Short mmCIF file of C-alpha atoms in Angstrom, two decimals:
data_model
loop_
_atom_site.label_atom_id
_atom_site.label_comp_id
_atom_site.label_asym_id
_atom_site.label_seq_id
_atom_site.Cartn_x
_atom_site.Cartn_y
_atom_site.Cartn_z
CA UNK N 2 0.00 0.00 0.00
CA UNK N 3 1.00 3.65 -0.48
CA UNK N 4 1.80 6.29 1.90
CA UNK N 5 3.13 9.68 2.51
CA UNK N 6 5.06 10.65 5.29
CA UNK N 7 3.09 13.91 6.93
CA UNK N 8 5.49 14.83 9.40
CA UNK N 9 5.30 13.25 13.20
CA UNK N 10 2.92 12.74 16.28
CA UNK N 11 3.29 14.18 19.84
CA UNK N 12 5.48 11.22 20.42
CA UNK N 13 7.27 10.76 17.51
CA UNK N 14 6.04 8.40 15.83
CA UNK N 15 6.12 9.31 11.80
CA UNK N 16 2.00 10.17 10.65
CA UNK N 17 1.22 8.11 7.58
CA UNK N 18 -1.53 9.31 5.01
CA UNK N 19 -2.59 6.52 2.83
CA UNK N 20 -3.49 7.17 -0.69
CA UNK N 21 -4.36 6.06 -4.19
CA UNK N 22 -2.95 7.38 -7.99
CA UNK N 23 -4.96 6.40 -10.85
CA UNK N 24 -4.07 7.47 -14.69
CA UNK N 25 -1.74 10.09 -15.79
CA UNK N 26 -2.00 13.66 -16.93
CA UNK N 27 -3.43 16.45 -15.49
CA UNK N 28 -3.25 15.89 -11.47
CA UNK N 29 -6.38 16.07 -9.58
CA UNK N 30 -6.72 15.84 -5.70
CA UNK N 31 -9.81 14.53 -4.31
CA UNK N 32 -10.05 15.35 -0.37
CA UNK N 33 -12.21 13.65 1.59
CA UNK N 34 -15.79 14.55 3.43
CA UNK N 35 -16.27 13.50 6.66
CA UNK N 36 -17.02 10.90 8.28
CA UNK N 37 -15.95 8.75 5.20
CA UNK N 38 -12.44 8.22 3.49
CA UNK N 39 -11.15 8.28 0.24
CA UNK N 40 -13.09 5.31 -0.66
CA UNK N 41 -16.42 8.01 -0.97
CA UNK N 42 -14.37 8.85 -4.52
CA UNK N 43 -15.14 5.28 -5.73
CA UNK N 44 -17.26 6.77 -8.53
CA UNK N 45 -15.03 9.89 -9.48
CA UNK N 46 -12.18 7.31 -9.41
CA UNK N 47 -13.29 4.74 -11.49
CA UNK N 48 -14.32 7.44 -14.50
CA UNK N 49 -11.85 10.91 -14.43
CA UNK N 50 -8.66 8.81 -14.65
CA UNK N 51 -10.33 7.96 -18.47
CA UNK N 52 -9.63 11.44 -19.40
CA UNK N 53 -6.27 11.79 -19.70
CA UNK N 54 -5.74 13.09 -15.63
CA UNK N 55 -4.40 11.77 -12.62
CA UNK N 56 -6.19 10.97 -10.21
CA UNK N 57 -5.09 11.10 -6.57
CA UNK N 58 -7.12 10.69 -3.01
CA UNK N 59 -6.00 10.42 0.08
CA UNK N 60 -7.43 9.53 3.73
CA UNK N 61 -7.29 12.57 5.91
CA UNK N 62 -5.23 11.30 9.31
CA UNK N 63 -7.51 9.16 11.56
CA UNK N 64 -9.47 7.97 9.07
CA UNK N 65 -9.53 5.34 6.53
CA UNK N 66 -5.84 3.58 6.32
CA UNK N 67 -4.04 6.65 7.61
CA UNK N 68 -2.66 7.16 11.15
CA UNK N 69 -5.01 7.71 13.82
CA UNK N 70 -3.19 10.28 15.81
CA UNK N 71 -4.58 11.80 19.25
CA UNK N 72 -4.15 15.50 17.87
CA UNK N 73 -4.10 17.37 15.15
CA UNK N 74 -7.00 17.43 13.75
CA UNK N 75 -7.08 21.55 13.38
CA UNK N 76 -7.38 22.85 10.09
CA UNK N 77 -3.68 24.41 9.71
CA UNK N 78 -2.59 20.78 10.20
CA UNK N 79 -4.71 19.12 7.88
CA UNK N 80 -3.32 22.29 5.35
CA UNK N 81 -0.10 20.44 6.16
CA UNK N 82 -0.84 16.68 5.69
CA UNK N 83 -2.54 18.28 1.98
CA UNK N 84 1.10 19.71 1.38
CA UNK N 85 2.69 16.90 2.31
CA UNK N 86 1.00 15.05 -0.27
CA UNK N 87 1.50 17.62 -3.03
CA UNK N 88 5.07 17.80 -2.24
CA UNK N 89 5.95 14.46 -1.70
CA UNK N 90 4.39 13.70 -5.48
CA UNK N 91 5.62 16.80 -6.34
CA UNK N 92 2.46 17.59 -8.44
CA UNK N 93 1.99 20.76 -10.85
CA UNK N 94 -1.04 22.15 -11.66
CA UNK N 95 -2.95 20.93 -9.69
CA UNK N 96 -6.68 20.87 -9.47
CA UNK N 97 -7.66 20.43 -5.69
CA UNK N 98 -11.42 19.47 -5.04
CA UNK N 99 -12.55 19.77 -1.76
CA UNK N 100 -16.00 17.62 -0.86
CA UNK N 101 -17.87 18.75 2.57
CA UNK N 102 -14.70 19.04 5.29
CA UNK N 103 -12.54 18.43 2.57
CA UNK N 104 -13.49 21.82 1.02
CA UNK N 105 -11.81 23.54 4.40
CA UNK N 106 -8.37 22.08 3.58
CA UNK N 107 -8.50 23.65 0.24
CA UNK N 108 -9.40 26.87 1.33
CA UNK N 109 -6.61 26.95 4.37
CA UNK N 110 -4.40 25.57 2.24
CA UNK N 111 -4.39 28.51 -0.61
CA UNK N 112 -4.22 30.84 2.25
CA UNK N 113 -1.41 29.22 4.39
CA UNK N 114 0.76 28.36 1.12
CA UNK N 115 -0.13 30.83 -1.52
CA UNK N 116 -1.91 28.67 -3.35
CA UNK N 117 1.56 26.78 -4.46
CA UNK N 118 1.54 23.93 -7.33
CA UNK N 119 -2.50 24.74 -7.28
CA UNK N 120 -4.13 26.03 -10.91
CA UNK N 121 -7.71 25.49 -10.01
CA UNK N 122 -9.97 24.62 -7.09
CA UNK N 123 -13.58 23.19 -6.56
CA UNK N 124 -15.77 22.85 -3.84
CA UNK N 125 -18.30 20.53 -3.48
CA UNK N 126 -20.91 20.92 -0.72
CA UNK N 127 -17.99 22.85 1.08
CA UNK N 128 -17.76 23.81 4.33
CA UNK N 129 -16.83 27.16 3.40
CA UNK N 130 -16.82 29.83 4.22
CA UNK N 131 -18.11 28.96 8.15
CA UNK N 132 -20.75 27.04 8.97
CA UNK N 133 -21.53 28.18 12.65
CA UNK N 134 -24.05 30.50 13.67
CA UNK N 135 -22.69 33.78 14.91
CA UNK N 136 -23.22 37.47 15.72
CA UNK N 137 -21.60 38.02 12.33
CA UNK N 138 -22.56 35.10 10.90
CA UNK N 139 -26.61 34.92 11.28
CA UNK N 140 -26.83 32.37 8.33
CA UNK N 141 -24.79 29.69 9.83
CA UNK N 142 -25.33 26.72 11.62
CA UNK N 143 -26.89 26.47 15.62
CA UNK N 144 -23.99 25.39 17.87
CA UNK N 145 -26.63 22.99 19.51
CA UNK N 146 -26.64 21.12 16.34
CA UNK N 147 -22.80 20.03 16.89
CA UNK N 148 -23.19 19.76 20.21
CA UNK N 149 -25.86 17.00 19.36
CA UNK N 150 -23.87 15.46 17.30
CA UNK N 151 -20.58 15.04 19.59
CA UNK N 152 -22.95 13.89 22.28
CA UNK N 153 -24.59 11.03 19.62
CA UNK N 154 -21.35 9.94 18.53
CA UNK N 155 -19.96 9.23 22.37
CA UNK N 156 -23.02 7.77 23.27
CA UNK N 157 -23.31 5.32 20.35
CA UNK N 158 -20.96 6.26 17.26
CA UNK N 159 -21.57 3.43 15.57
CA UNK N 160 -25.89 4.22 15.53
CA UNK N 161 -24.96 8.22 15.15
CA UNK N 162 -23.27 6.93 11.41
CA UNK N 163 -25.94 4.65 10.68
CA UNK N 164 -28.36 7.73 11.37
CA UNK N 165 -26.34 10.09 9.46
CA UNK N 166 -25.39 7.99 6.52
CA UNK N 167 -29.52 8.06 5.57
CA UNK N 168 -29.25 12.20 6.11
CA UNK N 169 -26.48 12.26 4.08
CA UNK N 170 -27.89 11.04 0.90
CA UNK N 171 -31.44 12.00 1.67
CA UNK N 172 -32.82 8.84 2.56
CA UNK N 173 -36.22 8.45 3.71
CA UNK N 174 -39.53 6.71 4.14
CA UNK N 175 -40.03 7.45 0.54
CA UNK N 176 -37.03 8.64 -1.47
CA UNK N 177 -34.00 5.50 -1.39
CA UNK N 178 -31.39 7.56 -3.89
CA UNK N 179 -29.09 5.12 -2.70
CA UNK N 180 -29.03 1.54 -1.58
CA UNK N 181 -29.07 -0.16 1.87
CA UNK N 182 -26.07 -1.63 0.42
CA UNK N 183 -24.60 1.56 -0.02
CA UNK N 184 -25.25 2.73 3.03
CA UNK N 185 -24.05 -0.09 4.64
CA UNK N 186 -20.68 0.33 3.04
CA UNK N 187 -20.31 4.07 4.02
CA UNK N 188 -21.05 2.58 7.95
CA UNK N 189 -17.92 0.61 7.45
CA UNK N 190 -15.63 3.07 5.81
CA UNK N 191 -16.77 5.36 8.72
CA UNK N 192 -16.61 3.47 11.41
CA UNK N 193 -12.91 2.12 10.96
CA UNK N 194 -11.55 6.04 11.95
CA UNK N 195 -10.85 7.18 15.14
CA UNK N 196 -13.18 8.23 17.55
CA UNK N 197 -11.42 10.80 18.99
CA UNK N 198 -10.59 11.76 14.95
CA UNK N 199 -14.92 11.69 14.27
CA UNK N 200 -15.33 14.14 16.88
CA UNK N 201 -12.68 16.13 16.90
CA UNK N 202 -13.05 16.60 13.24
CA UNK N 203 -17.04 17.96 14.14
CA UNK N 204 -15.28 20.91 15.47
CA UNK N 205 -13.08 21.42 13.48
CA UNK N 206 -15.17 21.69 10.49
CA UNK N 207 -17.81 23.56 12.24
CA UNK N 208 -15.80 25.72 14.28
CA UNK N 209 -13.74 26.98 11.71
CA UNK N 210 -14.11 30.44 10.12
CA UNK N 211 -12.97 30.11 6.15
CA UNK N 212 -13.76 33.60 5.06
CA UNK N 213 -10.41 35.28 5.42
CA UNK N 214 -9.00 31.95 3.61
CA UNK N 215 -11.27 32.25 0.41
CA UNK N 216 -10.10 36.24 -0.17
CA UNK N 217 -6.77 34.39 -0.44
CA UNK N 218 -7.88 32.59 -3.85
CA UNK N 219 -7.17 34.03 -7.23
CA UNK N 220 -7.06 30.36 -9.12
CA UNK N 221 -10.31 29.96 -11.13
CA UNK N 222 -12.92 28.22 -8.94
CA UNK N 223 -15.84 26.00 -9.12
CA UNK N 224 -18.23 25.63 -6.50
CA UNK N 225 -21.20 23.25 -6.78
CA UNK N 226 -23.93 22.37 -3.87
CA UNK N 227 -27.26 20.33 -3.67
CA UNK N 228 -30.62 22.49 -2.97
CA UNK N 229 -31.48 19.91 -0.81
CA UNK N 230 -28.51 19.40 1.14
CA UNK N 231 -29.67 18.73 4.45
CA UNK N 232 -25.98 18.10 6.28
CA UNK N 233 -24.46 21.10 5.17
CA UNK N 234 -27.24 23.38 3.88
CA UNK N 235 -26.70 25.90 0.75
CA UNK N 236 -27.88 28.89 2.23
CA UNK N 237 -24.84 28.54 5.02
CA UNK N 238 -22.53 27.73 2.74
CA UNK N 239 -22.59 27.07 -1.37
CA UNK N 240 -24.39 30.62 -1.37
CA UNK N 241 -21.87 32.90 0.77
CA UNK N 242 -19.36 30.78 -0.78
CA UNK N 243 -20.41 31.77 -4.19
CA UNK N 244 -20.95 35.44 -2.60
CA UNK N 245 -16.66 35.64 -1.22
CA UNK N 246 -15.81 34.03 -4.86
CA UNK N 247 -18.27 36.48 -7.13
CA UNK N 248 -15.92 35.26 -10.26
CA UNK N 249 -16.03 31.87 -9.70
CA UNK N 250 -18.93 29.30 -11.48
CA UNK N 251 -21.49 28.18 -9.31
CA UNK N 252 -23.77 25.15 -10.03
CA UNK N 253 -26.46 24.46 -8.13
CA UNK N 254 -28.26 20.76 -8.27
CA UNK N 255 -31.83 21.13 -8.07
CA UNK N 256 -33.01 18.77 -5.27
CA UNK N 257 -29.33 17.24 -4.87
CA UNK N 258 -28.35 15.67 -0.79
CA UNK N 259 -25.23 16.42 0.80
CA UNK N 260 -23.80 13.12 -0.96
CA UNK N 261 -24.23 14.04 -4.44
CA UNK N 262 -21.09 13.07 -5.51
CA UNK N 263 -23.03 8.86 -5.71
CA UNK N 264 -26.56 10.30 -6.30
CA UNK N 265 -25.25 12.56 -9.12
CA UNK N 266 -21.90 11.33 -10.02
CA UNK N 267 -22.84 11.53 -13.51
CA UNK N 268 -23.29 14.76 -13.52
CA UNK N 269 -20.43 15.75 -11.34
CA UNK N 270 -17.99 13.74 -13.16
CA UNK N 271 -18.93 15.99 -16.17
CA UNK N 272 -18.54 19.13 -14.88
CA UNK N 273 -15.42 18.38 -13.02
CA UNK N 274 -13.85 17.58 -16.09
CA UNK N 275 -15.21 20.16 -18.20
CA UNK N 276 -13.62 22.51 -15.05
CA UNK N 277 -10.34 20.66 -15.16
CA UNK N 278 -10.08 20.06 -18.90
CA UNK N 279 -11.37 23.75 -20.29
CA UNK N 280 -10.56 26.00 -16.74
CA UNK N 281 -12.78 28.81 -16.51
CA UNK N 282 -13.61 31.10 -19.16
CA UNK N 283 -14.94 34.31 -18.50
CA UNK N 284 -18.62 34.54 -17.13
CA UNK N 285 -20.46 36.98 -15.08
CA UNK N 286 -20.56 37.29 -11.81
CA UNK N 287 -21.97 34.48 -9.69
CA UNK N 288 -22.82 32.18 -12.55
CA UNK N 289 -25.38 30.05 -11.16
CA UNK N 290 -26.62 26.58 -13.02
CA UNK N 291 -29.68 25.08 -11.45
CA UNK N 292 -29.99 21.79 -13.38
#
């Protein structure tokens, strides 16, 4: 298996981020929502690498096969562990996509490290640019709603991702956009990280205030979100996202979930490569699709 060395623990001991590299060409980065690992990529995997690009994902520390350290699971070191990765592979031109969490590391990352080897970024159902409710912030997220959480997942982690996982992909009495199967496999991807990494990583992402990080980004961008997206909801984030970047092109997906990247890989395949392969040609100002 394949790692990269992402500096060391509080005692010592070397942190290992595993990862995959699939096809050649144009280097993409696919980073991770949470609770999953890189294994959530399964569909992105299995088609971009077609198109003439390389494909790389990696499991953020204390997740998937990567080390599950104690600490570190603060933005600034997850920037890190990302460097670490482009470095080590010493990638060019990159194109990072950021899914859920994963859009926080691209954003801290551009700001921390000027945006180095990076030519484009995308966020998908990102994070950005801070999901809790504040003075300043009155379209974010009640606290109480992460407090719930971290007090689901240490009473019974295991039922919180089983709960979470239907959320996620807006499952219901009525709507199945994805299989039990599915959702089984998501319980095991998410349950083999850390528990100290699950809830550490809820405050992290939710905690964590991205809008001096996206003034830092001058790469074209792409930013899409689900209407529907019940997990990380657009009008917290894929709208004041699309309101920090007004150059970048924003797609909206009519009644998408949170975990649009199964129930509409299709269509997110396509427009990631038609953002990788073609970049970003001029367009208005917050050019929104609604498919």
């Amino acid at each position: 298996m394949s790692y990269i060395k992402a500096g060391t623990d509080a005692q010592g001991n070397d942190v290992k981020l595993f990862y995959t590299d699939q096809g050649t060409g144009s280097p993409v980065v696919l980073i991770h929502g949470w609770p999953l690992s890189h294994e959530m990529w399964d569909y992105q995997l299995a088609e971009l690498p077609k198109h003439n690009l390389r494909v790389i994902a990696y499991d953020r520390r204390g997740f998937g096969k990567s080390s599950q350290t104690w600490t570190g699971y603060d933005y600034d070191t997850l920037a890190a562990d990302l460097k670490a990765v482009l470095d080590e592979l010493d990638l060019q031109h990159v194109t990072l996509v950021g899914f859920s969490m994963g859009g926080g590391e691209v954003a801290r990352y551009m700001a921390n490290y000027g945006g180095a080897r990076v030519a484009r970024v995308a966020f998908v159902s990102a994070v950005t640019p801070y999901l809790l409710k504040t003075d300043d912030n009155p379209d974010g997220v009640d606290q109480d709603v992460f407090d719930t959480m971290v007090e689901n997942i240490d009473k019974d982690r295991a039922d919180f991702l089983q709960t979470f996982g239907k959320q996620f992909y807006g499952v219901n009495l009525i709507s199945h956009p994805v299989s039990q199967a599915h959702l089984d496999g998501d319980f095991a991807r998410a349950y083999v990280a850390s528990h100290k990494a699950t809830v550490d990583c809820v405050r992290s992402f939710s905690e964590t205030d991205f809008r001096n990080d996206l003034t830092q980004i001058t790469v074209p961008t792409l930013i899409i979100h689900g209407d529907s997206d019940k997990t990380v909801p657009i009008e917290s984030s894929g709208e004041l996202t699309s309101n920090a970047l007004p150059n970048a092109t924003y797609i909206v997906y009519d009644g998408a979930p949170h975990g649009l990247f199964v129930t509409e890989k299709d269509r997110l395949n396509q427009d990631l490569l038609t953002f990788v392969q073609e970049g970003v040609t001029t367009r208005e100002p917050l050019s929104t699709t609604t498919y």
